[in-house]
PDB file of C-alpha atoms and ligand atoms in Angstrom:
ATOM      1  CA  UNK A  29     118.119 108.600  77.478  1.00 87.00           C
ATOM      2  CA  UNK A  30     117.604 109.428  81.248  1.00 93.00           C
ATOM      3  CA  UNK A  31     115.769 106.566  83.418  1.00 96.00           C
ATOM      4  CA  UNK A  32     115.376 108.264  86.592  1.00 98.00           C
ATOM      5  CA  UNK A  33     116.236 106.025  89.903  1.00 97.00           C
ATOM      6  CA  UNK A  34     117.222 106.599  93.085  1.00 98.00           C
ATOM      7  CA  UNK A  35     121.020 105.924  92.910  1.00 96.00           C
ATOM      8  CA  UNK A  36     124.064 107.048  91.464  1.00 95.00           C
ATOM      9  CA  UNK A  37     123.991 109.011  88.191  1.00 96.00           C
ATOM     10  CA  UNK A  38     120.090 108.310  87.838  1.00 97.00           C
ATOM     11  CA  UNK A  39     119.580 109.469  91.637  1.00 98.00           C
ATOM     12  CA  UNK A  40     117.606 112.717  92.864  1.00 98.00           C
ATOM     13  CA  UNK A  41     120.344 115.449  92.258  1.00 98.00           C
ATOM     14  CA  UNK A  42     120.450 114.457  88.733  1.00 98.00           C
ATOM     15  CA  UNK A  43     116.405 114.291  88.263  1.00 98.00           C
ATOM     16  CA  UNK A  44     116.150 118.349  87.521  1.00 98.00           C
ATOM     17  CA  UNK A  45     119.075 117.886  85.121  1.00 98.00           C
ATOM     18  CA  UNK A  46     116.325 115.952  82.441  1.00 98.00           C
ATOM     19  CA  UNK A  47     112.789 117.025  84.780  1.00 98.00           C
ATOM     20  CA  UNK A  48     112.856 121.010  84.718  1.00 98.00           C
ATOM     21  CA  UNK A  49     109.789 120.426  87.118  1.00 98.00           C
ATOM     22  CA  UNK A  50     111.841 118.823  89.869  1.00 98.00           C
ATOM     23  CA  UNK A  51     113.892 122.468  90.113  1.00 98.00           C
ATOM     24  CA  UNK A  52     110.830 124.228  91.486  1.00 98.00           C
ATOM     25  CA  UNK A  53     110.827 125.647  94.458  1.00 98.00           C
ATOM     26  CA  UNK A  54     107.228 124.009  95.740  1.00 98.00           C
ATOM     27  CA  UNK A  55     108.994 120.436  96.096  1.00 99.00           C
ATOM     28  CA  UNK A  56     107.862 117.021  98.113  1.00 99.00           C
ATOM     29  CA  UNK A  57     108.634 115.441 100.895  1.00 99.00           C
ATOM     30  CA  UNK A  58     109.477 117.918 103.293  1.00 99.00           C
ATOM     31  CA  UNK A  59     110.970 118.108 106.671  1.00 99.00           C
ATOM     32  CA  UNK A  60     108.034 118.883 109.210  1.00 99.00           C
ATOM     33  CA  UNK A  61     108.848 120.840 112.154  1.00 98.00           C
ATOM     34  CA  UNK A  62     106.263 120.069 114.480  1.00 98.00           C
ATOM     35  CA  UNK A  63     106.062 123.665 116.389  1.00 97.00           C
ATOM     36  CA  UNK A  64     105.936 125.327 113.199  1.00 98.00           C
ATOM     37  CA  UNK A  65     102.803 124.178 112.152  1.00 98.00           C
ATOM     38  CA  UNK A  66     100.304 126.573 111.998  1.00 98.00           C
ATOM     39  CA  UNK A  67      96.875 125.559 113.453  1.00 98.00           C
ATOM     40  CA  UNK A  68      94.283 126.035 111.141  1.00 98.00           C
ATOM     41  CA  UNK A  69      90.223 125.938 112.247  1.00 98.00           C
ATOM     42  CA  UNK A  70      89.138 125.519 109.054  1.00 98.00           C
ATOM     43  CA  UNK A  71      90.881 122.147 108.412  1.00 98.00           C
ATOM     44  CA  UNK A  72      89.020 119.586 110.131  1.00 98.00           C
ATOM     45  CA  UNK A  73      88.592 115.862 109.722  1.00 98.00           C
ATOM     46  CA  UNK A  74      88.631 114.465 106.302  1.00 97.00           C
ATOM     47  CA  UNK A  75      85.944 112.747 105.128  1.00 97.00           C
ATOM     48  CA  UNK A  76      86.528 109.401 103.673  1.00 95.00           C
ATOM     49  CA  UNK A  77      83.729 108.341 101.583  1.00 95.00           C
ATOM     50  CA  UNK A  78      83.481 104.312 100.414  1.00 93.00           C
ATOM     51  CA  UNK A  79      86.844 103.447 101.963  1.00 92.00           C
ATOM     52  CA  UNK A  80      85.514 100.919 103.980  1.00 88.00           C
ATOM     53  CA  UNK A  81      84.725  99.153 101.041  1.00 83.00           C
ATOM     54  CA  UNK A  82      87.424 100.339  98.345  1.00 87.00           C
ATOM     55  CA  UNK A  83      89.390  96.884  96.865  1.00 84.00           C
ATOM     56  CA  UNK A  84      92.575  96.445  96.145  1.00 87.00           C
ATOM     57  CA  UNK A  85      92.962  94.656  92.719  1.00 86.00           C
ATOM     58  CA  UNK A  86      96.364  94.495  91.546  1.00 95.00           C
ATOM     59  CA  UNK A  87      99.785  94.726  93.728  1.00 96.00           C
ATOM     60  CA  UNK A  88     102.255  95.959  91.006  1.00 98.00           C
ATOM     61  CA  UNK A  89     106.183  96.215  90.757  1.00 98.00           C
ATOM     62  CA  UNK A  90     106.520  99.158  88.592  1.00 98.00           C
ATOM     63  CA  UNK A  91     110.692  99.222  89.241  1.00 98.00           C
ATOM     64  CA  UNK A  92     110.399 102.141  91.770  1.00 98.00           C
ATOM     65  CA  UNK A  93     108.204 100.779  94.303  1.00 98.00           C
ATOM     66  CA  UNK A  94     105.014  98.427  95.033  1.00 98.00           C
ATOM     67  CA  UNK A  95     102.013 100.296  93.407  1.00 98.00           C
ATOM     68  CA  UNK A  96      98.815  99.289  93.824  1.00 96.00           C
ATOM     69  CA  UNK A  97      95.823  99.613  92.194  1.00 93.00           C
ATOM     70  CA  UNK A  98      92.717 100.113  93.613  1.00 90.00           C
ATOM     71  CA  UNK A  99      89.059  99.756  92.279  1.00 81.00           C
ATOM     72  CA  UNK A 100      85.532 100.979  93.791  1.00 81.00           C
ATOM     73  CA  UNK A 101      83.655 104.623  93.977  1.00 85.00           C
ATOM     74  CA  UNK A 102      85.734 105.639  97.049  1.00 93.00           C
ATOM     75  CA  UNK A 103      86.726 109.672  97.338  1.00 95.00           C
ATOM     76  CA  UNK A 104      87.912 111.983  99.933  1.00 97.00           C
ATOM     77  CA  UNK A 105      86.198 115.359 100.564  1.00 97.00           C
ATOM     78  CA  UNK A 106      86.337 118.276 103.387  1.00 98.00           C
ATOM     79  CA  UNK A 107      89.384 118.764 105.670  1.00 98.00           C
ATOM     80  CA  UNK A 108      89.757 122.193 103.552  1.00 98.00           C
ATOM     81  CA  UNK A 109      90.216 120.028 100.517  1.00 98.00           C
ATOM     82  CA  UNK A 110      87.951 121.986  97.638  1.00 98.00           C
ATOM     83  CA  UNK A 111      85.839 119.441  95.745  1.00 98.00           C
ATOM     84  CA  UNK A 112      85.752 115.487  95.266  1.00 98.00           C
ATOM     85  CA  UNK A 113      89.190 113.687  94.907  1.00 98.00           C
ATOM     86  CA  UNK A 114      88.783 109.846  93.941  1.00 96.00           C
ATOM     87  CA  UNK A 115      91.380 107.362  94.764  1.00 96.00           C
ATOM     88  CA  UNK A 116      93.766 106.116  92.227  1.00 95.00           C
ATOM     89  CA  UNK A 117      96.689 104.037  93.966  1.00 96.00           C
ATOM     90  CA  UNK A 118      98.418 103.843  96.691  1.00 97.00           C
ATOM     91  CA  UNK A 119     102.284 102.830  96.812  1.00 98.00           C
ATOM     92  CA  UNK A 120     105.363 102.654  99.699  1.00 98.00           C
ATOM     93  CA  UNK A 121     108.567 104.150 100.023  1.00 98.00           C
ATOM     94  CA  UNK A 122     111.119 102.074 102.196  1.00 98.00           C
ATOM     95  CA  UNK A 123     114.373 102.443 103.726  1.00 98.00           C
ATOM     96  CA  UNK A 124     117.403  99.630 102.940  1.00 98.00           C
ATOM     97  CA  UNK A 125     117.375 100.014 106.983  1.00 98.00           C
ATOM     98  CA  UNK A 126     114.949 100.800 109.509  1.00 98.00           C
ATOM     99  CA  UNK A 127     116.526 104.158 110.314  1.00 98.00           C
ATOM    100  CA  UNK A 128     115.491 105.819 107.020  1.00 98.00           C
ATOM    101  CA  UNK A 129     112.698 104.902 104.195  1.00 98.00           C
ATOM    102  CA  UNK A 130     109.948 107.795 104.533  1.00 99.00           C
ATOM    103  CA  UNK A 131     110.247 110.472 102.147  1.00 99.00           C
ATOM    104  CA  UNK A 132     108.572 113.610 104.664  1.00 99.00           C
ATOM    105  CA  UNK A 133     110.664 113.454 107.971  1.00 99.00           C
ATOM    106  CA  UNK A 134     109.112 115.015 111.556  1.00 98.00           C
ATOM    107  CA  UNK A 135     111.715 117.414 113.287  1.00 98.00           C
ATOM    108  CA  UNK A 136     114.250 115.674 111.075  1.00 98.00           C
ATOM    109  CA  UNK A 137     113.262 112.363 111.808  1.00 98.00           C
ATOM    110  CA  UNK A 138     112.917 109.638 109.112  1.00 98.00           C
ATOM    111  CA  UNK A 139     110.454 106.712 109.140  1.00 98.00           C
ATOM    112  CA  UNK A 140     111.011 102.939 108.298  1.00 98.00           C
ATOM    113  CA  UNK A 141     108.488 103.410 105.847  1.00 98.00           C
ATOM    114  CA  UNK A 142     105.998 105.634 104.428  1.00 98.00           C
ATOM    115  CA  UNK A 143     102.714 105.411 102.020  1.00 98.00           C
ATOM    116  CA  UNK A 144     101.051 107.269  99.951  1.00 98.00           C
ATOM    117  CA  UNK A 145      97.111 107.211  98.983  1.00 97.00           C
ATOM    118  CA  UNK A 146      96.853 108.837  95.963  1.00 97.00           C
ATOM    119  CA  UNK A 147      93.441 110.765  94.872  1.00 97.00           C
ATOM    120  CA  UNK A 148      92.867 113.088  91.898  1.00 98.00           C
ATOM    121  CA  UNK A 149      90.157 115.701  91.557  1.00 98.00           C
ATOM    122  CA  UNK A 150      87.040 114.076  90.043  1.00 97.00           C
ATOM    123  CA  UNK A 151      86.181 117.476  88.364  1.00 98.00           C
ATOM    124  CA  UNK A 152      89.520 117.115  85.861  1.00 98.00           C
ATOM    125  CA  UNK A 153      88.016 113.863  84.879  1.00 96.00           C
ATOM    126  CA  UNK A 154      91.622 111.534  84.515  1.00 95.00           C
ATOM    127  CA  UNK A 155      94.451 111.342  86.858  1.00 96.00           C
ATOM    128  CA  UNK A 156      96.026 112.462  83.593  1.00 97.00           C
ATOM    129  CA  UNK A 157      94.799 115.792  83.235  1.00 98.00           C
ATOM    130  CA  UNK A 158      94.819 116.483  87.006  1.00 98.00           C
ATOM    131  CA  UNK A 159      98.698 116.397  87.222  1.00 98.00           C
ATOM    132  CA  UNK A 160      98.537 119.502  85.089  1.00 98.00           C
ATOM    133  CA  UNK A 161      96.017 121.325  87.597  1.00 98.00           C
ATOM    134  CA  UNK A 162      97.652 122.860  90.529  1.00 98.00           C
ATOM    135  CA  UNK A 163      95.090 121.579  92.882  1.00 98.00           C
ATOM    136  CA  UNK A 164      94.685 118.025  90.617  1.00 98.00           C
ATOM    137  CA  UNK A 165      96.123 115.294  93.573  1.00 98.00           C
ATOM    138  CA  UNK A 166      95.594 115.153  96.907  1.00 98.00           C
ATOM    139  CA  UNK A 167      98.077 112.780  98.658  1.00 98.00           C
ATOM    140  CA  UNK A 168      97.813 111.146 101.930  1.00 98.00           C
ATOM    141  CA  UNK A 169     100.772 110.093 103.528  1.00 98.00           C
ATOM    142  CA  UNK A 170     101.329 107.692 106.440  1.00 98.00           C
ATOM    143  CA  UNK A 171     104.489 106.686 107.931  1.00 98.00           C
ATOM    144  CA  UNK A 172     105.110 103.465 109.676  1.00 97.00           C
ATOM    145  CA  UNK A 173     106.823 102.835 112.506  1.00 97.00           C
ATOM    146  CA  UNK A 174     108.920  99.013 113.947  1.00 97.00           C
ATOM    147  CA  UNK A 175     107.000  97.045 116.570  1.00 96.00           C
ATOM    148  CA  UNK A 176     107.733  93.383 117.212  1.00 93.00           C
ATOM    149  CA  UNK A 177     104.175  92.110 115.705  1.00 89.00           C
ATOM    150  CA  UNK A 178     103.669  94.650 113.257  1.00 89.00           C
ATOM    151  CA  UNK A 179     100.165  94.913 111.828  1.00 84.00           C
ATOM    152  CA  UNK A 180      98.686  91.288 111.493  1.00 72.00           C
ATOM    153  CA  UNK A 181      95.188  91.944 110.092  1.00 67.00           C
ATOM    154  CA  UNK A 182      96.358  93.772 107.064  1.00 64.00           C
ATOM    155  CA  UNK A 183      99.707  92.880 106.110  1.00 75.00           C
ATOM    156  CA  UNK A 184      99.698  88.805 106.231  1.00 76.00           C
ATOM    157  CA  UNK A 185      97.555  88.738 103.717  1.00 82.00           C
ATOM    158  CA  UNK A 186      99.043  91.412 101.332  1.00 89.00           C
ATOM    159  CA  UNK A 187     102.588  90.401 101.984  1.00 92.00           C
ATOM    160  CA  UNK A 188     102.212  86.946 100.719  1.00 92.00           C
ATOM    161  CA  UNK A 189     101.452  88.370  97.293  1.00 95.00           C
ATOM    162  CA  UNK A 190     104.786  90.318  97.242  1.00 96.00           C
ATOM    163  CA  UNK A 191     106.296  86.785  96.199  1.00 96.00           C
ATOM    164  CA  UNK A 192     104.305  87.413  92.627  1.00 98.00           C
ATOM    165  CA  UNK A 193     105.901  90.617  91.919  1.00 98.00           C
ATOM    166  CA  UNK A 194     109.474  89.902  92.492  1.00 98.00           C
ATOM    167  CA  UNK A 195     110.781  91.864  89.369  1.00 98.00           C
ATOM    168  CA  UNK A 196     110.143  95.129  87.438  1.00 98.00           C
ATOM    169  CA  UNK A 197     107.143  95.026  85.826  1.00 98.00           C
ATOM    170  CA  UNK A 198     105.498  92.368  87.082  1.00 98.00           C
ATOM    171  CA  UNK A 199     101.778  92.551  88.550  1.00 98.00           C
ATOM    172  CA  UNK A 200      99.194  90.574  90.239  1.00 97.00           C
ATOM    173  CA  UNK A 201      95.665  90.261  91.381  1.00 94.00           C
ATOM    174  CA  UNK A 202      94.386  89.698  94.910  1.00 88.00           C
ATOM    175  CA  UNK A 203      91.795  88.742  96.479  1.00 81.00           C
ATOM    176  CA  UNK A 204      88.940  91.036  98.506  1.00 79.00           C
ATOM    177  CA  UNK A 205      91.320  93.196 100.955  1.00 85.00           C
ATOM    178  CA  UNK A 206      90.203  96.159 102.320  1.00 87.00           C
ATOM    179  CA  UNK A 207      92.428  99.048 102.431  1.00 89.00           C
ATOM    180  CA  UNK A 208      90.823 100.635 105.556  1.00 90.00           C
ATOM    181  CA  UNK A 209      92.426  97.560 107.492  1.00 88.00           C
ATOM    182  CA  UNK A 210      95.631  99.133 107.379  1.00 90.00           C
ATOM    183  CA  UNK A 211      95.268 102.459 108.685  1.00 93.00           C
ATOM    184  CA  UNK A 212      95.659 103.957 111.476  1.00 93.00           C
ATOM    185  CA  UNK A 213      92.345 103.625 114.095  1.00 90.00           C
ATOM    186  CA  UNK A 214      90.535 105.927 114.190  1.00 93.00           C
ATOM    187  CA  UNK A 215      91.183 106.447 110.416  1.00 91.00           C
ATOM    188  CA  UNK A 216      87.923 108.754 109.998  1.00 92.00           C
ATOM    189  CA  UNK A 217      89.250 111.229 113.000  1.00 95.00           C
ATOM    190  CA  UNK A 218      93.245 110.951 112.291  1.00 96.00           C
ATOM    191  CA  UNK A 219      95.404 114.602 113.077  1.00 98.00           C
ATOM    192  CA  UNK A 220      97.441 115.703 109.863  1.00 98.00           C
ATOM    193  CA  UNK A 221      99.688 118.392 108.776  1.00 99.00           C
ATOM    194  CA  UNK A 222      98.687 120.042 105.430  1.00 99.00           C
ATOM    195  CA  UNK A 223     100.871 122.078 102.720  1.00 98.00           C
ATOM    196  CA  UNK A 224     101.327 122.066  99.132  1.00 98.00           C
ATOM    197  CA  UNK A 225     103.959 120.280  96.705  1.00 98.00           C
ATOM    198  CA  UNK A 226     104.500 118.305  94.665  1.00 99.00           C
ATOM    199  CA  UNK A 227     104.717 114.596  93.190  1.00 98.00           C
ATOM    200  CA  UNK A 228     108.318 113.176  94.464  1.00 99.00           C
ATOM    201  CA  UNK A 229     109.113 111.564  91.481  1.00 98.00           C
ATOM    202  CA  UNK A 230     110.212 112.664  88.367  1.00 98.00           C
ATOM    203  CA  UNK A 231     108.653 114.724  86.758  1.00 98.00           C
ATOM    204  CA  UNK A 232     107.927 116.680  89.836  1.00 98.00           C
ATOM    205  CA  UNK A 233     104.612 118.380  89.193  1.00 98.00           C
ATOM    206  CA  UNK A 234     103.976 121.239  91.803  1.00 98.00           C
ATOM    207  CA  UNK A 235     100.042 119.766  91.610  1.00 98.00           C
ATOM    208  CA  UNK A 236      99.715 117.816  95.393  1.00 98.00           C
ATOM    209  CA  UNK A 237      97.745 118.777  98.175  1.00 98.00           C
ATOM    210  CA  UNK A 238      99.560 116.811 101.080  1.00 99.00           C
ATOM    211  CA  UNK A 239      98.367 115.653 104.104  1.00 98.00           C
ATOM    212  CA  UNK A 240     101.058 113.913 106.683  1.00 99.00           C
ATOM    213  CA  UNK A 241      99.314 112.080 109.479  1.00 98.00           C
ATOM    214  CA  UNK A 242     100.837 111.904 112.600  1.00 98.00           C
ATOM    215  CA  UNK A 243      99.491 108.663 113.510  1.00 97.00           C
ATOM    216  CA  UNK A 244     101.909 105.367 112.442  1.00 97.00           C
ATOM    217  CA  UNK A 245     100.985 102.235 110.974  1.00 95.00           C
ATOM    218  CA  UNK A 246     102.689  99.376 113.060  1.00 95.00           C
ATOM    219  CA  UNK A 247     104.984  96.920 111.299  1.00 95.00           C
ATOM    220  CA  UNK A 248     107.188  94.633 111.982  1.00 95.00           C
ATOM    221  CA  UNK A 249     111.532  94.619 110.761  1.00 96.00           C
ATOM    222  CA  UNK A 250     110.429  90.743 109.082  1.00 94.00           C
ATOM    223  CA  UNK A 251     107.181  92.434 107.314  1.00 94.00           C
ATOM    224  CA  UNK A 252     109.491  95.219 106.660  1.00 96.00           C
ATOM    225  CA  UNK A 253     112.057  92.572 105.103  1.00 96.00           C
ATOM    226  CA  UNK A 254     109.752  91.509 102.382  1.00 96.00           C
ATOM    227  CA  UNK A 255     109.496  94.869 100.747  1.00 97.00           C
ATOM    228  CA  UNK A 256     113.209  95.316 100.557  1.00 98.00           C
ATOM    229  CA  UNK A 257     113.541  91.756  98.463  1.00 98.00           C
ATOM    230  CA  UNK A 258     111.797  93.388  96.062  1.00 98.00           C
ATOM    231  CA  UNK A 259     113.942  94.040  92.646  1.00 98.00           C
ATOM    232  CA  UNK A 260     114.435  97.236  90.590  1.00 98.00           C
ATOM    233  CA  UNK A 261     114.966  95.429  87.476  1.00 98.00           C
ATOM    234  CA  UNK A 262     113.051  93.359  85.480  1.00 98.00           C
ATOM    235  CA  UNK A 263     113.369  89.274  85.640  1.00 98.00           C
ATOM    236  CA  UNK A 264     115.338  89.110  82.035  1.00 98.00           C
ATOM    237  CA  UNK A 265     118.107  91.521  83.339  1.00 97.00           C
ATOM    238  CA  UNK A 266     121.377  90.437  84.315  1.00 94.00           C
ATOM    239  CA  UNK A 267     121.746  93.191  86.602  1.00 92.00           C
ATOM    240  CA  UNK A 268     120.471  92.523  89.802  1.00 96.00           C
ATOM    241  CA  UNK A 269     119.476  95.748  91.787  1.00 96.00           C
ATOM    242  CA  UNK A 270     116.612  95.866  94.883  1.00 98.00           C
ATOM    243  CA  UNK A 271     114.456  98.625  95.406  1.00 98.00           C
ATOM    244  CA  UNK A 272     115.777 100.057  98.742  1.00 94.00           C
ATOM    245  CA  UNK A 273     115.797 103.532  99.736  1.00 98.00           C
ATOM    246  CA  UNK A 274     112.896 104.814  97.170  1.00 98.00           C
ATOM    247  CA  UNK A 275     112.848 107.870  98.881  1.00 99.00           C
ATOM    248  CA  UNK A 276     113.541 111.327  97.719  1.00 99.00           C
ATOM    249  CA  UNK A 277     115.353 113.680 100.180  1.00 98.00           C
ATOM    250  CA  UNK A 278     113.235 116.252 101.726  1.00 98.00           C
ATOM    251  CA  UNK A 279     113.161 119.490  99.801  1.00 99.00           C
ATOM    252  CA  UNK A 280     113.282 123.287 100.589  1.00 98.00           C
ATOM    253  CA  UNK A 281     109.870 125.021 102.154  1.00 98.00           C
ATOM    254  CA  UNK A 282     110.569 128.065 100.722  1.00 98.00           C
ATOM    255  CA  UNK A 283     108.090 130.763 101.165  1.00 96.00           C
ATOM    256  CA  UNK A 284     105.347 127.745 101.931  1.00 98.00           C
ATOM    257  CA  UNK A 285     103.025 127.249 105.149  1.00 98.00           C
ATOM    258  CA  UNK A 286     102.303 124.214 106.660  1.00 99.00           C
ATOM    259  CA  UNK A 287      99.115 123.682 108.556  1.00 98.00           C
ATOM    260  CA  UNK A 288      97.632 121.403 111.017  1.00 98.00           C
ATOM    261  CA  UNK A 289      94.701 120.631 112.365  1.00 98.00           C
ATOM    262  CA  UNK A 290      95.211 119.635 115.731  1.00 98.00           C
TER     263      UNK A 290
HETATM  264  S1  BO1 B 323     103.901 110.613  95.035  1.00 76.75           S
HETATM  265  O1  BO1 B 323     102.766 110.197  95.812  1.00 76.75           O
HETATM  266  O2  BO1 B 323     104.245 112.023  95.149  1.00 76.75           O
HETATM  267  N1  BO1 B 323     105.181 109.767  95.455  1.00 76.75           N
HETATM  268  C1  BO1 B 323     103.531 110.320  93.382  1.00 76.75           C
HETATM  269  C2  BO1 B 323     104.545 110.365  92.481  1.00 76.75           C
HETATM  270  C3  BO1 B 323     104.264 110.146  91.161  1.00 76.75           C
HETATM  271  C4  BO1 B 323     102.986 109.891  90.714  1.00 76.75           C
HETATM  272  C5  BO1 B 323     101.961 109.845  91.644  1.00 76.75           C
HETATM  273  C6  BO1 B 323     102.238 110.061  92.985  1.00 76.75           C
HETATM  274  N2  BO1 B 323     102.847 109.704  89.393  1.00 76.75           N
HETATM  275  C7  BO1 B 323     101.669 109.496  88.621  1.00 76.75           C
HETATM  276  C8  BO1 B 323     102.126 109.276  87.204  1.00 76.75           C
HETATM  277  C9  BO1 B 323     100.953 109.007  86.318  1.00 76.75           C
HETATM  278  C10 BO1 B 323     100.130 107.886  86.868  1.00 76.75           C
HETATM  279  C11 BO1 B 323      99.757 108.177  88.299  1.00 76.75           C
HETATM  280  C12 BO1 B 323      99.001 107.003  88.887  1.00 76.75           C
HETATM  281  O3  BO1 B 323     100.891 108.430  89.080  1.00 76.75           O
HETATM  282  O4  BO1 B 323     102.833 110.408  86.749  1.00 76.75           O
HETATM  283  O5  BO1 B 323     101.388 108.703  85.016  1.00 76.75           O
HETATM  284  O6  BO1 B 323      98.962 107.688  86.102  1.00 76.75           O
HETATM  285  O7  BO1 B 323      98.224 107.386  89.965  1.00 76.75           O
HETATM  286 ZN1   ZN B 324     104.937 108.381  96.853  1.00 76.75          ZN
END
């Protein structure tokens, strides 16, 4: 059986060998040419709702990348999103190097790093049946960008717990953090691009609204350092393998718009 990765025989070419999904031709990330974008009026700001308060509870390894879990009624609305979509998780992509790692690029340029907020539509009830909805997740996407100080506020904290989650598998609880720390400011009035795919993992569902923000979260290459120790297997393998260059190479636009609203 198939365990999809991002290397090798397990890596993205293979993944619409075993996830039929992954061949469609509404695929994530994307390259974003900035003077393509189409202005759209309608767009707006999003509206965050709770964030200021939403709590991270549990940093997880899950083998493809740091997931974690979040807890509290937050949900994003407007910004020609239809409906209520309630946050889930959020989780990074990362490069082995600084010169790659993101998973959308801007005029063909990668990011260090990039993360993704997930939210699914409150009105499907369970992340579970929204990835069967076309319009079930909405994900917001923020790439990061190398400074020499990085983002001190947010990240001392939450890096210290990466230590606890070394190896597949492994999760852990933290303490009161709020998410809203680590965005960009003004994270209420941020410009995005907007078009629709999919997840970028297997198994591919065409069922994400995407929204790429233009504005970078600052790290630093030794913050950056403590993702890439993190392992790809779990602690009782005799295989050692890091997660490094989680990304998924951008994908065809096909007959696909992408908007902005700035
Ligand atoms: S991503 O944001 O496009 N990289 C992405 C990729 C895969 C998922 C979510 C976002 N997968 C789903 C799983 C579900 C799980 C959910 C958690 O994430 O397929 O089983 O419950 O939010
Ligand atoms: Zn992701």
């Amino acid at each position: 059986n198939f365990h999809w990765g991002y290397h090798g025989d397990s890596g993205p070419f293979y993944w619409e060998q075993h996830f039929k999904g992954c061949a469609g031709k509404s695929q994530s990330p994307i390259d974003i040419p900035r003077e393509d974008a189409e202005y759209a009026e309608h767009l707006g700001f999003i509206q965050f709702n709770g964030y200021s308060d939403l709590r991270v509870h549990t940093l997880k390894n899950n083998g493809h990348s740091l997931q974690v879990d979040v807890s509290g009624d937050s949900f994003i609305e407007g910004g020609g999103l239809e409906g209520l979509y309630k946050v889930s998780q959020f989780h990074f992509h990362w490069g082995r190097r600084s010169d790659r790692g993101s998973e959308h690029t801007f005029d063909g340029t990668a990011f260090p790093m990039e993360m993704h907020i997930v939210h699914y539509k409150t009105e499907y009830g369970s992340i579970n049946e929204a990835l069967n909805k076309s319009d079930g997740l909405a994900v917001l996407g923020f790439m990061f960008k190398v400074t020499p100080f990085g983002s001190v506020f947010f990240f001392e904290k939450f890096l210290k717990k990466l230590a606890d989650v070394k190896y597949s598998g492994e999760s852990t609880h933290t303490s009161p953090m709020r998410l809203a720390d680590m965005l960009p400011i003004p994270w209420q009035n941020l410009q995005y691009f907007r078009y629709n795919g999919s997840l970028t993992t297997p198994p591919c569902n065409e069922v994400a609204i995407w929204t790429v923000f233009t504005r970078s979260i600052f790290i630093s290459e030794l913050q950056l350092q403590q993702f890439r120790k993190l392992y790809a297997n779990e602690k009782s393998s005799k295989s050692f393998e890091r997660i490094s260059d989680n990304f998924r190479p951008v994908q065809p636009l096909n007959n696909r718009r992408i908007l902005r609203n700035f």
